[in-house]
Short mmCIF file of C-alpha atoms and ligand atoms in Angstrom, two decimals:
data_model
loop_
_atom_site.label_atom_id
_atom_site.label_comp_id
_atom_site.label_asym_id
_atom_site.label_seq_id
_atom_site.Cartn_x
_atom_site.Cartn_y
_atom_site.Cartn_z
CA MET Y 1 22.31 -8.17 -1.95
CA THR Y 2 24.25 -7.79 -5.15
CA GLY Y 3 23.89 -4.03 -5.34
CA ARG Y 4 22.58 -4.43 -8.86
CA ALA Y 5 19.13 -4.92 -10.33
CA VAL Y 6 17.08 -4.73 -13.50
CA VAL Y 7 13.74 -2.94 -13.69
CA ILE Y 8 11.35 -3.18 -16.60
CA GLY Y 9 8.15 -1.28 -17.36
CA ALA Y 10 5.61 -2.29 -19.99
CA SER Y 11 2.08 -1.38 -20.95
CA ALA Y 12 0.04 -2.05 -24.12
CA GLY Y 13 1.73 -4.88 -26.00
CA GLY Y 14 3.85 -5.56 -22.93
CA VAL Y 15 3.17 -9.25 -22.51
CA GLN Y 16 4.41 -9.93 -26.05
CA ALA Y 17 7.50 -7.80 -25.52
CA LEU Y 18 8.32 -9.44 -22.18
CA SER Y 19 7.92 -12.84 -23.82
CA GLN Y 20 10.85 -11.90 -26.06
CA ILE Y 21 13.04 -10.87 -23.15
CA LEU Y 22 12.36 -12.72 -19.90
CA PRO Y 23 12.58 -16.29 -21.24
CA ALA Y 24 16.00 -15.42 -22.67
CA LEU Y 25 17.46 -14.82 -19.21
CA PRO Y 26 19.84 -17.66 -18.37
CA GLU Y 27 19.57 -19.85 -15.31
CA GLY Y 28 21.66 -18.39 -12.53
CA PHE Y 29 21.14 -14.82 -13.74
CA PRO Y 30 22.63 -13.00 -10.75
CA LEU Y 31 20.39 -9.92 -10.56
CA PRO Y 32 16.83 -9.49 -9.37
CA VAL Y 33 14.46 -8.39 -12.12
CA LEU Y 34 11.47 -6.24 -11.16
CA VAL Y 35 8.64 -5.76 -13.60
CA VAL Y 36 5.68 -3.42 -13.71
CA VAL Y 37 3.05 -4.18 -16.32
CA HIS Y 38 -0.06 -2.08 -16.44
CA VAL Y 39 -2.85 -4.50 -15.75
CA PRO Y 40 -6.50 -3.77 -15.11
CA PRO Y 41 -7.06 -3.32 -11.37
CA ARG Y 42 -8.56 -6.09 -9.28
CA ARG Y 43 -7.35 -8.93 -11.38
CA ASP Y 44 -5.24 -11.62 -9.84
CA ASN Y 45 -1.78 -11.67 -11.18
CA ALA Y 46 -1.99 -14.03 -14.12
CA LEU Y 47 1.37 -12.75 -15.33
CA VAL Y 48 3.21 -14.79 -12.74
CA GLU Y 49 1.72 -18.05 -13.99
CA LEU Y 50 2.23 -17.10 -17.59
CA PHE Y 51 5.92 -16.30 -17.21
CA ALA Y 52 6.73 -18.98 -14.67
CA ALA Y 53 5.90 -21.46 -17.41
CA LYS Y 54 8.18 -19.71 -19.91
CA CYS Y 55 11.20 -18.65 -17.87
CA ARG Y 56 14.24 -20.37 -16.46
CA LEU Y 57 14.33 -18.00 -13.47
CA GLY Y 58 12.00 -18.06 -10.50
CA VAL Y 59 8.94 -15.89 -11.11
CA LYS Y 60 6.78 -14.48 -8.33
CA GLU Y 61 4.55 -11.68 -7.26
CA ALA Y 62 6.54 -9.21 -5.18
CA GLU Y 63 5.63 -9.32 -1.49
CA ASP Y 64 5.85 -6.42 0.90
CA LYS Y 65 9.12 -6.34 2.93
CA GLU Y 66 10.76 -9.33 1.24
CA SER Y 67 14.46 -9.02 0.43
CA LEU Y 68 15.25 -9.07 -3.28
CA ARG Y 69 17.23 -12.00 -4.52
CA GLY Y 70 19.20 -12.50 -7.70
CA GLY Y 71 17.84 -14.88 -10.27
CA THR Y 72 14.24 -14.00 -9.48
CA ILE Y 73 11.69 -12.11 -11.53
CA TYR Y 74 9.26 -10.08 -9.42
CA PHE Y 75 5.98 -8.78 -10.81
CA ALA Y 76 4.09 -5.91 -9.20
CA PRO Y 77 0.72 -7.11 -7.89
CA ALA Y 78 -2.35 -5.57 -9.52
CA ASN Y 79 -3.51 -2.42 -7.78
CA TYR Y 80 -0.31 -1.81 -5.76
CA HIS Y 81 2.73 0.28 -6.46
CA LEU Y 82 5.97 -1.67 -6.35
CA MET Y 83 8.91 0.11 -4.73
CA VAL Y 84 12.40 -0.75 -3.59
CA GLU Y 85 13.71 0.39 -0.21
CA THR Y 86 17.33 1.53 0.05
CA ASP Y 87 18.22 -1.68 1.89
CA GLY Y 88 17.08 -3.67 -1.13
CA ALA Y 89 13.74 -4.86 0.23
CA VAL Y 90 10.41 -4.70 -1.57
CA ALA Y 91 7.78 -2.20 -0.46
CA LEU Y 92 4.23 -2.23 -1.76
CA SER Y 93 1.85 0.68 -1.46
CA SER Y 94 -1.76 1.36 -2.27
CA GLU Y 95 -1.36 5.11 -2.48
CA GLU Y 96 -2.83 7.16 -5.34
CA PRO Y 97 -2.30 6.04 -8.93
CA VAL Y 98 0.54 7.83 -10.74
CA ASN Y 99 0.03 8.56 -14.45
CA HIS Y 100 -3.41 6.96 -13.96
CA SER Y 101 -1.66 3.72 -13.16
CA ARG Y 102 -1.19 1.59 -10.10
CA PRO Y 103 1.30 -0.01 -10.31
CA ALA Y 104 3.20 2.82 -12.00
CA ILE Y 105 6.52 2.40 -13.75
CA ASP Y 106 7.75 5.79 -12.54
CA VAL Y 107 7.33 4.73 -8.92
CA LEU Y 108 9.36 1.55 -9.39
CA PHE Y 109 12.08 3.26 -11.41
CA GLU Y 110 12.49 6.26 -9.10
CA THR Y 111 12.75 4.20 -5.94
CA ALA Y 112 15.03 1.63 -7.59
CA ALA Y 113 17.25 4.47 -8.83
CA ASP Y 114 17.53 5.66 -5.22
CA ALA Y 115 18.37 2.18 -4.00
CA PHE Y 116 20.75 0.93 -6.69
CA GLY Y 117 22.14 4.08 -8.34
CA PRO Y 118 24.72 3.03 -10.96
CA GLY Y 119 23.92 -0.63 -10.30
CA LEU Y 120 20.56 -0.35 -12.03
CA SER Y 121 19.51 -1.12 -15.60
CA ALA Y 122 16.05 0.17 -16.51
CA ILE Y 123 14.08 -0.68 -19.62
CA VAL Y 124 10.93 1.03 -20.92
CA LEU Y 125 9.02 -1.21 -23.32
CA THR Y 126 5.97 -0.74 -25.53
CA GLY Y 127 2.96 1.23 -24.27
CA ALA Y 128 0.37 3.84 -25.09
CA ASN Y 129 1.04 6.33 -22.30
CA HIS Y 130 3.90 8.29 -20.73
CA ASP Y 131 4.53 6.26 -17.61
CA GLY Y 132 8.19 5.45 -17.07
CA ALA Y 133 9.53 8.64 -18.65
CA GLN Y 134 10.24 10.48 -15.39
CA GLY Y 135 11.43 7.29 -13.82
CA LEU Y 136 13.92 6.63 -16.58
CA LYS Y 137 15.24 10.15 -16.21
CA ALA Y 138 15.79 9.49 -12.50
CA VAL Y 139 17.62 6.25 -13.30
CA ALA Y 140 19.99 8.04 -15.67
CA ALA Y 141 20.51 10.88 -13.18
CA ALA Y 142 21.52 8.35 -10.53
CA GLY Y 143 24.11 6.87 -12.90
CA GLY Y 144 22.09 3.82 -13.98
CA MET Y 145 21.74 2.39 -17.47
CA ALA Y 146 18.64 3.77 -19.27
CA ILE Y 147 17.21 1.72 -22.12
CA VAL Y 148 14.07 2.02 -24.24
CA GLU Y 149 12.62 -0.44 -26.66
CA ASP Y 150 13.34 0.99 -30.12
CA PRO Y 151 10.24 3.11 -30.87
CA ALA Y 152 10.62 2.25 -34.57
CA THR Y 153 9.83 -1.38 -33.90
CA ALA Y 154 7.83 -1.23 -30.66
CA GLU Y 155 4.26 -2.39 -30.96
CA VAL Y 156 3.09 0.90 -29.43
CA ALA Y 157 5.78 3.56 -29.63
CA THR Y 158 4.23 6.22 -27.36
CA MET Y 159 5.78 5.05 -24.12
CA PRO Y 160 9.35 4.40 -25.28
CA SER Y 161 9.26 7.65 -27.32
CA ALA Y 162 8.12 9.64 -24.29
CA ALA Y 163 10.86 8.05 -22.19
CA LEU Y 164 13.45 8.88 -24.82
CA ALA Y 165 12.24 12.48 -24.98
CA ALA Y 166 12.46 12.85 -21.19
CA CYS Y 167 15.76 11.01 -21.01
CA PRO Y 168 17.73 11.67 -24.21
CA SER Y 169 20.72 9.68 -22.98
CA ALA Y 170 18.61 6.49 -23.02
CA ILE Y 171 19.67 3.90 -25.56
CA PRO Y 172 17.04 2.53 -27.95
CA MET Y 173 17.49 -1.22 -28.38
CA SER Y 174 15.92 -4.12 -30.21
CA TYR Y 175 14.85 -7.20 -28.23
CA ASP Y 176 18.08 -8.90 -29.27
CA GLN Y 177 20.16 -6.01 -28.06
CA ILE Y 178 18.27 -5.94 -24.79
CA THR Y 179 18.80 -9.64 -24.13
CA THR Y 180 22.47 -9.31 -25.07
CA HIS Y 181 22.83 -6.41 -22.65
CA LEU Y 182 21.22 -8.45 -19.88
CA GLN Y 183 23.45 -11.44 -20.60
CA GLU Y 184 26.47 -9.15 -20.39
CA LEU Y 185 25.26 -7.96 -17.01
CA ALA Y 186 25.19 -11.55 -15.89
CA ALA Y 187 28.74 -12.08 -17.04
CA SER Y 188 30.22 -8.90 -15.56
CA MET I 1 19.33 -5.41 8.01
CA ASP I 2 21.20 -5.03 4.76
CA ALA I 3 23.34 -1.95 4.44
CA LYS I 4 22.48 0.77 1.98
CA ILE I 5 24.01 0.41 -1.44
CA VAL I 6 23.89 4.06 -2.39
CA PRO I 7 24.87 6.70 0.19
CA ASP I 8 22.21 9.10 1.47
CA THR I 9 21.66 12.22 -0.57
CA ILE I 10 21.20 15.64 0.99
CA GLU I 11 17.49 15.16 0.42
CA ASP I 12 17.54 11.90 2.38
CA ILE I 13 19.25 13.69 5.25
CA GLU I 14 16.71 16.52 5.14
CA ILE I 15 13.88 14.00 5.26
CA GLU I 16 15.42 12.29 8.27
CA LEU I 17 15.68 15.66 10.01
CA LEU I 18 12.13 16.70 9.14
CA LEU I 19 10.71 13.45 10.54
CA GLU I 20 12.79 13.93 13.68
CA ALA I 21 11.50 17.50 14.02
CA VAL I 22 7.88 16.40 13.56
CA TYR I 23 8.41 13.75 16.21
CA GLN I 24 10.08 16.04 18.74
CA HIS I 25 7.70 18.91 18.34
CA PHE I 26 4.36 17.21 17.62
CA HIS I 27 4.92 13.60 18.78
CA TYR I 28 3.85 12.19 15.45
CA ASP I 29 6.36 9.45 14.82
CA PHE I 30 6.93 8.70 11.14
CA ARG I 31 10.62 7.96 11.60
CA HIS I 32 10.23 4.24 11.02
CA TYR I 33 7.62 4.22 8.31
CA ALA I 34 8.56 2.52 5.04
CA ARG I 35 10.90 5.18 3.75
CA ALA I 36 10.61 4.92 -0.03
CA SER I 37 6.93 5.81 0.11
CA ILE I 38 7.42 8.57 2.71
CA LYS I 39 10.15 10.08 0.57
CA ARG I 40 7.98 10.17 -2.52
CA ARG I 41 5.15 11.79 -0.62
CA LEU I 42 7.38 14.39 1.05
CA LEU I 43 8.93 15.34 -2.28
CA HIS I 44 5.42 15.66 -3.63
CA ALA I 45 4.48 17.87 -0.66
CA ARG I 46 7.54 20.02 -1.21
CA SER I 47 6.69 20.70 -4.82
CA GLN I 48 2.95 21.12 -4.28
CA LEU I 49 3.40 23.46 -1.32
CA GLY I 50 5.97 25.42 -3.29
CA TYR I 51 9.17 24.91 -1.34
CA ASP I 52 12.68 24.78 -2.79
CA SER I 53 13.87 22.28 -0.24
CA ILE I 54 12.64 19.97 2.50
CA SER I 55 14.61 22.07 4.99
CA ALA I 56 12.70 25.21 4.02
CA MET I 57 9.46 23.31 4.46
CA GLN I 58 10.63 22.06 7.85
CA SER I 59 11.19 25.57 9.07
CA ASP I 60 7.55 26.45 8.34
CA VAL I 61 6.22 23.18 9.72
CA LEU I 62 7.81 24.03 13.07
CA ARG I 63 6.57 27.62 13.16
CA ASP I 64 3.31 27.84 11.23
CA ARG I 65 0.44 26.05 12.99
CA THR I 66 -1.51 25.55 9.79
CA MET I 67 1.26 23.46 8.26
CA LEU I 68 1.07 20.29 10.34
CA PRO I 69 -2.43 19.19 9.21
CA ARG I 70 -1.40 19.77 5.62
CA LEU I 71 1.78 17.80 6.05
CA LEU I 72 -0.13 14.96 7.73
CA ASN I 73 -2.23 14.62 4.62
CA TYR I 74 0.95 13.87 2.71
CA LEU I 75 2.59 11.70 5.36
CA THR I 76 -0.46 9.46 5.68
CA VAL I 77 -2.12 7.70 2.78
CA GLN I 78 -5.88 8.23 2.67
CA VAL I 79 -6.83 5.98 -0.21
CA SER I 80 -9.77 3.74 0.69
CA GLU I 81 -13.13 2.50 -0.50
CA MET I 82 -16.17 0.79 0.99
CA PHE I 83 -16.01 -3.01 0.98
CA ARG I 84 -12.51 -2.76 -0.48
CA ASP I 85 -11.51 -6.28 -1.55
CA PRO I 86 -15.06 -7.67 -1.35
CA SER I 87 -13.80 -11.21 -0.80
CA TYR I 88 -12.38 -10.11 2.56
CA PHE I 89 -15.81 -8.92 3.70
CA ARG I 90 -17.41 -12.04 2.30
CA ALA I 91 -15.02 -14.16 4.37
CA LEU I 92 -15.85 -12.13 7.47
CA ARG I 93 -19.51 -12.62 6.76
CA GLU I 94 -19.36 -16.33 6.07
CA LYS I 95 -16.56 -17.52 8.33
CA VAL I 96 -16.07 -15.06 11.19
CA ILE I 97 -19.60 -13.83 11.88
CA PRO I 98 -20.86 -17.35 12.85
CA HIS I 99 -18.27 -17.34 15.67
CA LEU I 100 -19.11 -13.81 16.75
CA ARG I 101 -22.81 -14.69 17.02
CA THR I 102 -22.10 -16.74 20.12
CA TYR I 103 -21.08 -13.69 22.19
CA ALA I 104 -23.49 -11.60 24.26
CA SER I 105 -21.71 -8.40 23.31
CA LEU I 106 -18.98 -7.56 20.84
CA LYS I 107 -16.17 -5.07 20.40
CA VAL I 108 -14.76 -4.35 16.96
CA TRP I 109 -11.72 -2.15 16.34
CA VAL I 110 -11.10 -0.57 12.96
CA ALA I 111 -7.47 0.55 13.27
CA GLY I 112 -6.38 3.12 10.69
CA CYS I 113 -9.96 3.87 9.66
CA SER I 114 -9.06 6.72 7.29
CA ASN I 115 -12.21 8.52 6.13
CA GLY I 116 -14.44 5.79 7.51
CA GLU I 117 -15.12 3.66 4.43
CA GLU I 118 -14.07 0.46 6.17
CA LEU I 119 -15.96 1.33 9.35
CA TYR I 120 -19.25 1.94 7.52
CA SER I 121 -18.72 -1.27 5.56
CA LEU I 122 -18.44 -3.24 8.80
CA SER I 123 -21.29 -1.37 10.41
CA ILE I 124 -23.54 -2.27 7.46
CA LEU I 125 -22.30 -5.84 7.41
CA PHE I 126 -22.97 -6.28 11.13
CA ARG I 127 -26.43 -4.84 10.69
CA GLU I 128 -27.18 -7.17 7.78
CA GLU I 129 -26.03 -10.09 9.90
CA GLY I 130 -28.14 -9.00 12.86
CA LEU I 131 -25.24 -8.27 15.20
CA ALA I 132 -25.24 -4.47 15.17
CA HIS I 133 -27.36 -4.07 18.31
CA LYS I 134 -24.78 -5.81 20.47
CA THR I 135 -21.64 -4.41 18.89
CA MET I 136 -19.49 -1.48 19.90
CA PHE I 137 -17.12 -0.18 17.21
CA TYR I 138 -13.88 1.66 17.83
CA ALA I 139 -12.59 3.58 14.83
CA THR I 140 -9.11 5.00 15.26
CA ASP I 141 -6.60 6.92 13.20
CA ILE I 142 -3.82 9.44 13.69
CA ASN I 143 -4.98 11.90 11.07
CA PRO I 144 -7.49 14.34 12.63
CA SER I 145 -9.00 15.39 9.31
CA ALA I 146 -9.55 11.74 8.36
CA LEU I 147 -11.26 11.10 11.70
CA LYS I 148 -13.47 14.11 11.12
CA ALA I 149 -14.43 12.83 7.68
CA ALA I 150 -15.10 9.41 9.17
CA GLU I 151 -17.47 10.93 11.72
CA ALA I 152 -19.26 12.81 8.95
CA GLY I 153 -19.69 9.77 6.68
CA VAL I 154 -20.09 11.77 3.48
CA TYR I 155 -18.61 10.53 0.21
CA PRO I 156 -18.59 11.80 -3.35
CA LEU I 157 -21.47 10.32 -5.32
CA GLU I 158 -19.05 9.21 -8.07
CA GLN I 159 -17.69 6.61 -5.69
CA ILE I 160 -21.06 5.04 -4.95
CA ARG I 161 -21.09 2.86 -8.02
CA LEU I 162 -17.89 1.18 -6.96
CA PHE I 163 -19.03 0.95 -3.33
CA THR I 164 -22.32 -0.62 -4.43
CA ALA I 165 -20.64 -3.18 -6.66
CA ASN I 166 -18.21 -4.05 -3.86
CA HIS I 167 -21.04 -4.38 -1.37
CA GLN I 168 -22.89 -6.79 -3.66
CA LYS I 169 -19.76 -8.87 -4.20
CA SER I 170 -19.22 -9.04 -0.45
CA GLY I 171 -22.49 -10.97 -0.19
CA GLY I 172 -24.53 -7.97 0.97
CA HIS I 173 -28.18 -8.85 1.24
CA SER I 174 -29.58 -5.37 1.42
CA SER I 175 -29.18 -2.47 -0.95
CA LEU I 176 -26.43 0.02 -0.19
CA SER I 177 -28.87 2.79 -1.08
CA ASP I 178 -30.82 1.91 2.07
CA TYR I 179 -27.98 3.45 4.06
CA TYR I 180 -27.40 6.84 2.47
CA THR I 181 -29.21 9.80 1.03
CA ALA I 182 -27.89 11.48 -2.06
CA ALA I 183 -27.73 15.25 -2.15
CA TYR I 184 -25.65 17.78 -4.05
CA GLY I 185 -23.33 15.20 -5.55
CA ARG I 186 -22.65 13.59 -2.21
CA ALA I 187 -23.84 10.47 -0.45
CA VAL I 188 -24.57 11.11 3.22
CA PHE I 189 -24.52 7.91 5.22
CA ASP I 190 -27.17 7.31 7.83
CA LYS I 191 -26.07 8.43 11.27
CA SER I 192 -27.60 5.34 12.88
CA LEU I 193 -24.62 3.49 11.37
CA ARG I 194 -22.38 5.31 13.81
CA SER I 195 -24.61 5.35 16.86
CA GLN I 196 -22.39 2.71 18.44
CA VAL I 197 -19.06 3.96 17.22
CA VAL I 198 -16.33 5.64 19.22
CA PHE I 199 -13.99 7.65 17.00
CA SER I 200 -10.62 8.39 18.49
CA ASP I 201 -7.13 9.54 17.88
CA HIS I 202 -4.91 6.54 18.48
CA SER I 203 -1.52 5.65 17.06
CA LEU I 204 -0.40 2.08 16.53
CA VAL I 205 3.14 3.37 16.86
CA THR I 206 2.98 5.25 20.14
CA ASP I 207 -0.29 4.41 21.95
CA ALA I 208 -1.37 1.47 24.11
CA VAL I 209 -4.10 -1.14 24.42
CA PHE I 210 -7.53 0.38 25.22
CA GLY I 211 -9.94 -2.55 25.33
CA GLU I 212 -10.57 -6.19 24.72
CA MET I 213 -11.65 -6.79 21.13
CA HIS I 214 -13.37 -9.66 19.36
CA LEU I 215 -12.39 -8.46 15.93
CA ILE I 216 -9.66 -6.08 14.83
CA SER I 217 -9.64 -4.98 11.22
CA CYS I 218 -6.44 -3.15 10.30
CA ARG I 219 -6.08 -2.99 6.58
CA ASN I 220 -3.45 -1.25 4.48
CA VAL I 221 -1.80 0.41 7.44
CA LEU I 222 1.00 -2.02 8.35
CA ILE I 223 2.21 -1.90 4.77
CA TYR I 224 3.45 1.66 5.47
CA PHE I 225 5.47 0.57 8.52
CA ASN I 226 8.92 -0.96 8.65
CA ARG I 227 9.26 -4.38 10.25
CA GLU I 228 9.89 -3.11 13.79
CA LEU I 229 6.80 -0.94 13.73
CA GLN I 230 4.82 -3.83 12.31
CA ASN I 231 5.99 -5.94 15.21
CA ARG I 232 4.91 -3.29 17.67
CA ALA I 233 1.47 -2.94 16.11
CA VAL I 234 0.91 -6.68 15.87
CA GLY I 235 1.98 -7.01 19.52
CA LEU I 236 -0.64 -4.42 20.35
CA PHE I 237 -3.27 -6.42 18.47
CA ARG I 238 -2.25 -9.60 20.23
CA ASP I 239 -2.65 -7.90 23.61
CA SER I 240 -5.96 -6.32 22.58
CA LEU I 241 -7.70 -9.47 21.38
CA ALA I 242 -10.01 -11.60 23.46
CA ARG I 243 -9.32 -15.32 23.54
CA ARG I 244 -9.85 -16.61 20.02
CA GLY I 245 -10.46 -13.09 18.74
CA PHE I 246 -9.93 -12.29 15.06
CA LEU I 247 -7.47 -10.05 13.23
CA GLY I 248 -7.97 -9.04 9.60
CA LEU I 249 -5.19 -7.42 7.56
CA GLY I 250 -4.95 -5.96 4.05
CA SER I 251 -4.65 -8.30 1.10
CA LYS I 252 -0.88 -7.73 0.71
CA GLU I 253 -0.10 -7.75 4.42
CA SER I 254 0.66 -10.81 6.49
CA LEU I 255 1.99 -12.00 9.82
CA ARG I 256 4.61 -14.12 8.09
CA PHE I 257 7.49 -11.80 8.94
CA SER I 258 6.17 -10.87 12.36
CA GLU I 259 7.84 -11.95 15.59
CA HIS I 260 4.34 -12.46 17.02
CA ALA I 261 3.23 -14.84 14.28
CA SER I 262 3.01 -17.72 16.74
CA ALA I 263 0.32 -15.93 18.75
CA PHE I 264 -2.03 -16.29 15.78
CA SER I 265 -3.24 -19.00 13.48
CA GLU I 266 -4.46 -18.52 9.94
CA PHE I 267 -8.22 -18.52 9.94
CA VAL I 268 -8.93 -17.61 6.33
CA GLY I 269 -5.42 -17.61 4.93
CA GLY I 270 -6.18 -16.19 1.49
CA GLU I 271 -7.99 -13.23 3.03
CA LYS I 272 -5.37 -12.53 5.70
CA ILE I 273 -7.80 -13.25 8.52
CA TYR I 274 -6.09 -14.61 11.63
CA GLN I 275 -7.30 -15.93 14.95
CA ARG I 276 -5.61 -15.38 18.29
CA THR I 277 -4.40 -18.71 19.58
CA LEU I 278 -4.82 -19.56 23.24
CA PRO I 279 -1.88 -18.28 25.25
C1 SAM X 1 -4.51 3.54 3.31
S1 SAM X 1 -5.44 4.03 4.70
C2 SAM X 1 -6.33 2.56 5.06
C3 SAM X 1 -7.80 2.78 5.12
C4 SAM X 1 -8.63 1.51 5.30
N1 SAM X 1 -8.24 0.77 6.48
C5 SAM X 1 -8.58 0.65 4.06
O1 SAM X 1 -7.93 -0.40 4.07
O2 SAM X 1 -9.14 1.05 3.04
C6 SAM X 1 -4.20 4.10 5.99
C7 SAM X 1 -4.64 4.84 7.25
O3 SAM X 1 -3.74 4.54 8.32
C8 SAM X 1 -3.59 5.69 9.09
N2 SAM X 1 -2.38 5.58 9.91
C9 SAM X 1 -1.11 5.85 9.54
N3 SAM X 1 -0.28 5.67 10.59
C10 SAM X 1 -1.04 5.27 11.63
C11 SAM X 1 -0.75 4.93 12.98
N4 SAM X 1 0.49 5.01 13.46
N5 SAM X 1 -1.78 4.56 13.78
C12 SAM X 1 -3.04 4.50 13.30
N6 SAM X 1 -3.37 4.81 12.03
C13 SAM X 1 -2.39 5.19 11.20
C14 SAM X 1 -3.56 6.79 8.07
O4 SAM X 1 -3.83 8.05 8.63
C15 SAM X 1 -4.63 6.34 7.08
O5 SAM X 1 -5.88 6.86 7.43
#
């Protein structure tokens, strides 16, 4: 357990945005990266295959009760919320959708904020809804780093704009700035 | 276990105390449920029930008799559907049922039956496969209002489309509409489906073995337990299964991390269906 982690939430346009960010993570990246993408329910997680082919880090679907490891990208399975326990283990849940979504970004961000506090970086990417806004606020309140994709350049600005409105201390960043930030995390 | 990275907040402490109080006073033991989910649901309860703090809510839970059932509806997750994950039911139908046919009588345990969706699914499936007449079902849960709903077998009509599609995908060879009557926006399931069902209050955390089962279906319950509780529940299943009996779990649950894994073999791995190995 490194005590640090990265969480990312994406919705409409998310696969494109993640393709700019995840493949840029260097081999040996020391933090676990947890990702929620809104996907239609009841579809097998094609995201894992897609990104495993593009990324230098290990890519997998998060499994209930597994311990998070650095250098691994974990995707939420379709139809389950992805959470982090305070001991740094994954917890899945099939409870009610939040913001009409399961998995929901808020659920991941809020539980990860509880678990990692200042050791967390959270990024809200493109999307057409408001999921992630409350979660990002919780991340900032727990001392973590709150980032949104720059609404000016995001494919769909609604989600990063909503997150910025709920969490004014969040920093809008371009893809380049986001990958630079992540590389700095790896170095620090 | 790994240590916590961030120290407990006051809220975390209040939650710990509330769960302890609920255990001591009512013997419902949520102390070792997966905490992140419990915390979210208790914070939700606090705001929906209009309390300023978990401690204030605890005070009422201990003193006001109407509070416990309400709290239980937050502490337990009642999300379900009929033939949820149709491929699981298809695997039961195609792979498990042929083995069950060889028995003169059968016992099936639906552990954590919630409002009964899974029980009625199995009851219909067993009828379609011609095994219903020799099968006794045991449907258990800890939430009394869920058990009551399960005994009633009434679901909102809006859900029927999904249930019907699931049933078809599970390989159902009758029409779901044969089993319910629609009235006033609700689907009322035929009571013959529960003529051989025993509904009872039973906790996988605190209660014991009550019979020898040929099939145990316990889906999306273990996911809410921590590893020790999972071990306890799986131990209970091991001790409840007949020789070569079957255990079916939820699609994101597995025996991989269980200390009892060696008592089972994978039967349909992708569907989380296991078979008790010979002791
Ligand atoms: C998400 S529902 C699962 C319903 C159904 N099995 C399905 O997969 O759709 C979980 C159920 O487990 C029940 N439950 C929680 N703790 C339990 C325990 N200790 N023993 C038995 N049932 C429990 C809850 O009350 C709830 O009805």
